[in-house]
Amino acid sequence: GRAVPALKGRSNLIASGVNAITNYADATAKGETALASIATFIENAALPVIYGLEAALTMYAIVQAELHERAGTMASVGARTDDASLHYGRAIELFEAAGATHPAARVSARQAEILWDRGRLEQGLESMNRSFEVLSQDEPDEDLAALAAQLGRFLFFAGETELAFQRIEAALDL
């Protein structure tokens, strides 16, 4: 007689285990369905918002950079070179953070002019050459033409007349 209740206890235990496995499988299926719903939500709703926010932040950084560039230009015209250098430096940081290499190079060239005017000829010339290399990779435009002309002037005064004339010729061709 004792074996029958023991078997019944074991069969109840086995049945409970089967129920637990079935419930787990159901919960897993529901969980997978919930995860699929969450993934769909993220793909269709959340990611566009995130990408839109990233684009908005990038645009905000570019607008800030442009304002710093303008402030630097105004300070430079007003012979406030320290202020100009600070604004140009901030503009470069913001443009580079936004992945806007062309405007960053343009502003770097303006900052190089300040270095040149302060007597830091080699640094100014190096910075101007780096800017020229970056702008040369893009479609030729007025930024490249102005930079080529300015670089030609710097190179002429640095005694590199052959290269200076090449840069000035390039500026005229643009």
C-alpha positions as semicolon CSV with decimal commas, in nm:
position;residue;x (nm);y (nm);z (nm)
1;G;0,000;0,000;0,000
2;R;0,273;0,252;0,057
3;A;0,403;0,238;-0,299
4;V;0,079;0,365;-0,451
5;P;0,070;0,694;-0,250
6;A;0,444;0,742;-0,321
7;L;0,380;0,699;-0,696
8;K;0,086;0,937;-0,676
9;G;0,310;1,192;-0,501
10;R;0,573;1,147;-0,770
11;S;0,318;1,170;-1,048
12;N;0,184;1,492;-0,891
13;L;0,542;1,620;-0,874
14;I;0,598;1,524;-1,238
15;A;0,269;1,686;-1,338
16;S;0,369;2,003;-1,149
17;G;0,703;1,999;-1,331
18;V;0,533;1,956;-1,669
19;N;0,294;2,242;-1,581
20;A;0,589;2,458;-1,475
21;I;0,772;2,385;-1,802
22;T;0,454;2,454;-2,002
23;N;0,394;2,778;-1,812
24;Y;0,761;2,875;-1,864
25;A;0,730;2,801;-2,237
26;D;0,411;3,010;-2,253
27;A;0,576;3,290;-2,059
28;T;0,882;3,270;-2,285
29;A;0,662;3,288;-2,595
30;K;0,476;3,583;-2,444
31;G;0,811;3,735;-2,350
32;E;0,941;3,690;-2,704
33;T;0,622;3,848;-2,835
34;A;0,667;4,135;-2,591
35;L;1,033;4,171;-2,694
36;A;0,932;4,171;-3,060
37;S;0,675;4,442;-2,985
38;I;0,936;4,645;-2,800
39;A;1,183;4,601;-3,087
40;T;0,918;4,715;-3,336
41;F;0,841;5,017;-3,120
42;I;1,210;5,107;-3,095
43;E;1,261;5,068;-3,469
44;N;0,948;5,256;-3,576
45;A;0,908;5,518;-3,306
46;A;1,206;5,559;-3,075
47;L;1,494;5,546;-3,325
48;P;1,352;5,817;-3,551
49;V;1,313;6,038;-3,244
50;I;1,669;5,961;-3,134
51;Y;1,807;6,023;-3,485
52;G;1,603;6,341;-3,506
53;L;1,741;6,454;-3,172
54;E;2,096;6,375;-3,285
55;A;2,039;6,573;-3,605
56;A;1,895;6,863;-3,406
57;L;2,193;6,861;-3,169
58;T;2,434;6,854;-3,462
59;M;2,251;7,144;-3,625
60;Y;2,258;7,334;-3,295
61;A;2,635;7,278;-3,270
62;I;2,681;7,405;-3,627
63;V;2,472;7,716;-3,557
64;Q;2,677;7,782;-3,242
65;A;2,998;7,733;-3,440
66;E;2,882;7,977;-3,707
67;L;2,803;8,235;-3,438
68;H;3,149;8,190;-3,286
69;E;3,304;8,224;-3,631
70;R;3,115;8,551;-3,686
71;A;3,214;8,678;-3,341
72;G;3,574;8,589;-3,421
73;T;3,558;8,777;-3,749
74;M;3,410;9,083;-3,580
75;A;3,674;9,070;-3,306
76;S;3,947;9,036;-3,568
77;V;3,817;9,337;-3,762
78;G;3,811;9,528;-3,433
79;A;4,177;9,434;-3,369
80;R;4,079;9,221;-3,068
81;T;4,290;8,923;-3,171
82;D;4,272;8,747;-2,833
83;D;3,893;8,743;-2,851
84;A;3,905;8,646;-3,219
85;S;4,136;8,355;-3,142
86;L;3,907;8,232;-2,862
87;H;3,597;8,248;-3,081
88;Y;3,773;8,083;-3,374
89;G;3,900;7,806;-3,146
90;R;3,550;7,738;-3,013
91;A;3,406;7,744;-3,366
92;I;3,665;7,489;-3,479
93;E;3,580;7,260;-3,185
94;L;3,208;7,276;-3,256
95;F;3,245;7,229;-3,632
96;E;3,473;6,929;-3,581
97;A;3,239;6,776;-3,322
98;A;2,957;6,807;-3,576
99;G;3,172;6,646;-3,847
100;A;3,180;6,969;-4,050
101;T;3,542;6,953;-4,166
102;H;3,514;7,213;-4,441
103;P;3,401;7,501;-4,218
104;A;3,644;7,386;-3,947
105;A;3,929;7,415;-4,198
106;R;3,806;7,757;-4,313
107;V;3,809;7,888;-3,956
108;S;4,146;7,722;-3,888
109;A;4,287;7,927;-4,176
110;R;4,155;8,245;-4,014
111;Q;4,310;8,146;-3,686
112;A;4,637;8,079;-3,872
113;E;4,633;8,442;-3,987
114;I;4,629;8,548;-3,622
115;L;4,927;8,323;-3,550
116;W;5,108;8,473;-3,850
117;D;5,029;8,829;-3,737
118;R;5,161;8,747;-3,389
119;G;5,493;8,643;-3,536
120;R;5,435;8,269;-3,505
121;L;5,510;8,224;-3,873
122;E;5,583;7,851;-3,878
123;Q;5,272;7,764;-3,677
124;G;5,058;7,990;-3,893
125;L;5,198;7,843;-4,212
126;E;5,155;7,483;-4,087
127;S;4,795;7,551;-3,987
128;M;4,725;7,722;-4,319
129;N;4,872;7,425;-4,510
130;R;4,658;7,177;-4,310
131;S;4,349;7,384;-4,387
132;F;4,445;7,395;-4,755
133;E;4,479;7,015;-4,763
134;V;4,135;6,967;-4,608
135;L;3,963;7,218;-4,836
136;S;4,140;7,071;-5,141
137;Q;3,958;6,743;-5,081
138;D;3,618;6,909;-5,130
139;E;3,471;7,070;-5,439
140;P;3,668;7,386;-5,520
141;D;3,487;7,693;-5,386
142;E;3,548;8,049;-5,274
143;D;3,689;7,927;-4,940
144;L;3,960;7,734;-5,123
145;A;4,032;8,025;-5,359
146;A;4,066;8,273;-5,071
147;L;4,282;8,030;-4,875
148;A;4,505;7,956;-5,174
149;A;4,562;8,330;-5,224
150;Q;4,635;8,389;-4,856
151;L;4,861;8,086;-4,841
152;G;5,044;8,217;-5,147
153;R;5,104;8,545;-4,967
154;F;5,231;8,367;-4,654
155;L;5,458;8,141;-4,858
156;F;5,598;8,440;-5,049
157;F;5,693;8,618;-4,726
158;A;5,834;8,291;-4,589
159;G;6,069;8,280;-4,889
160;E;5,901;7,990;-5,067
161;T;5,834;8,188;-5,383
162;E;5,788;7,897;-5,625
163;L;5,517;7,735;-5,411
164;A;5,371;8,079;-5,340
165;F;5,319;8,143;-5,711
166;Q;5,163;7,796;-5,753
167;R;4,908;7,872;-5,480
168;I;4,830;8,215;-5,625
169;E;4,787;8,061;-5,972
170;A;4,552;7,803;-5,819
171;A;4,352;8,082;-5,654
172;L;4,320;8,263;-5,986
173;D;4,206;7,945;-6,160
174;L;3,929;7,895;-5,907
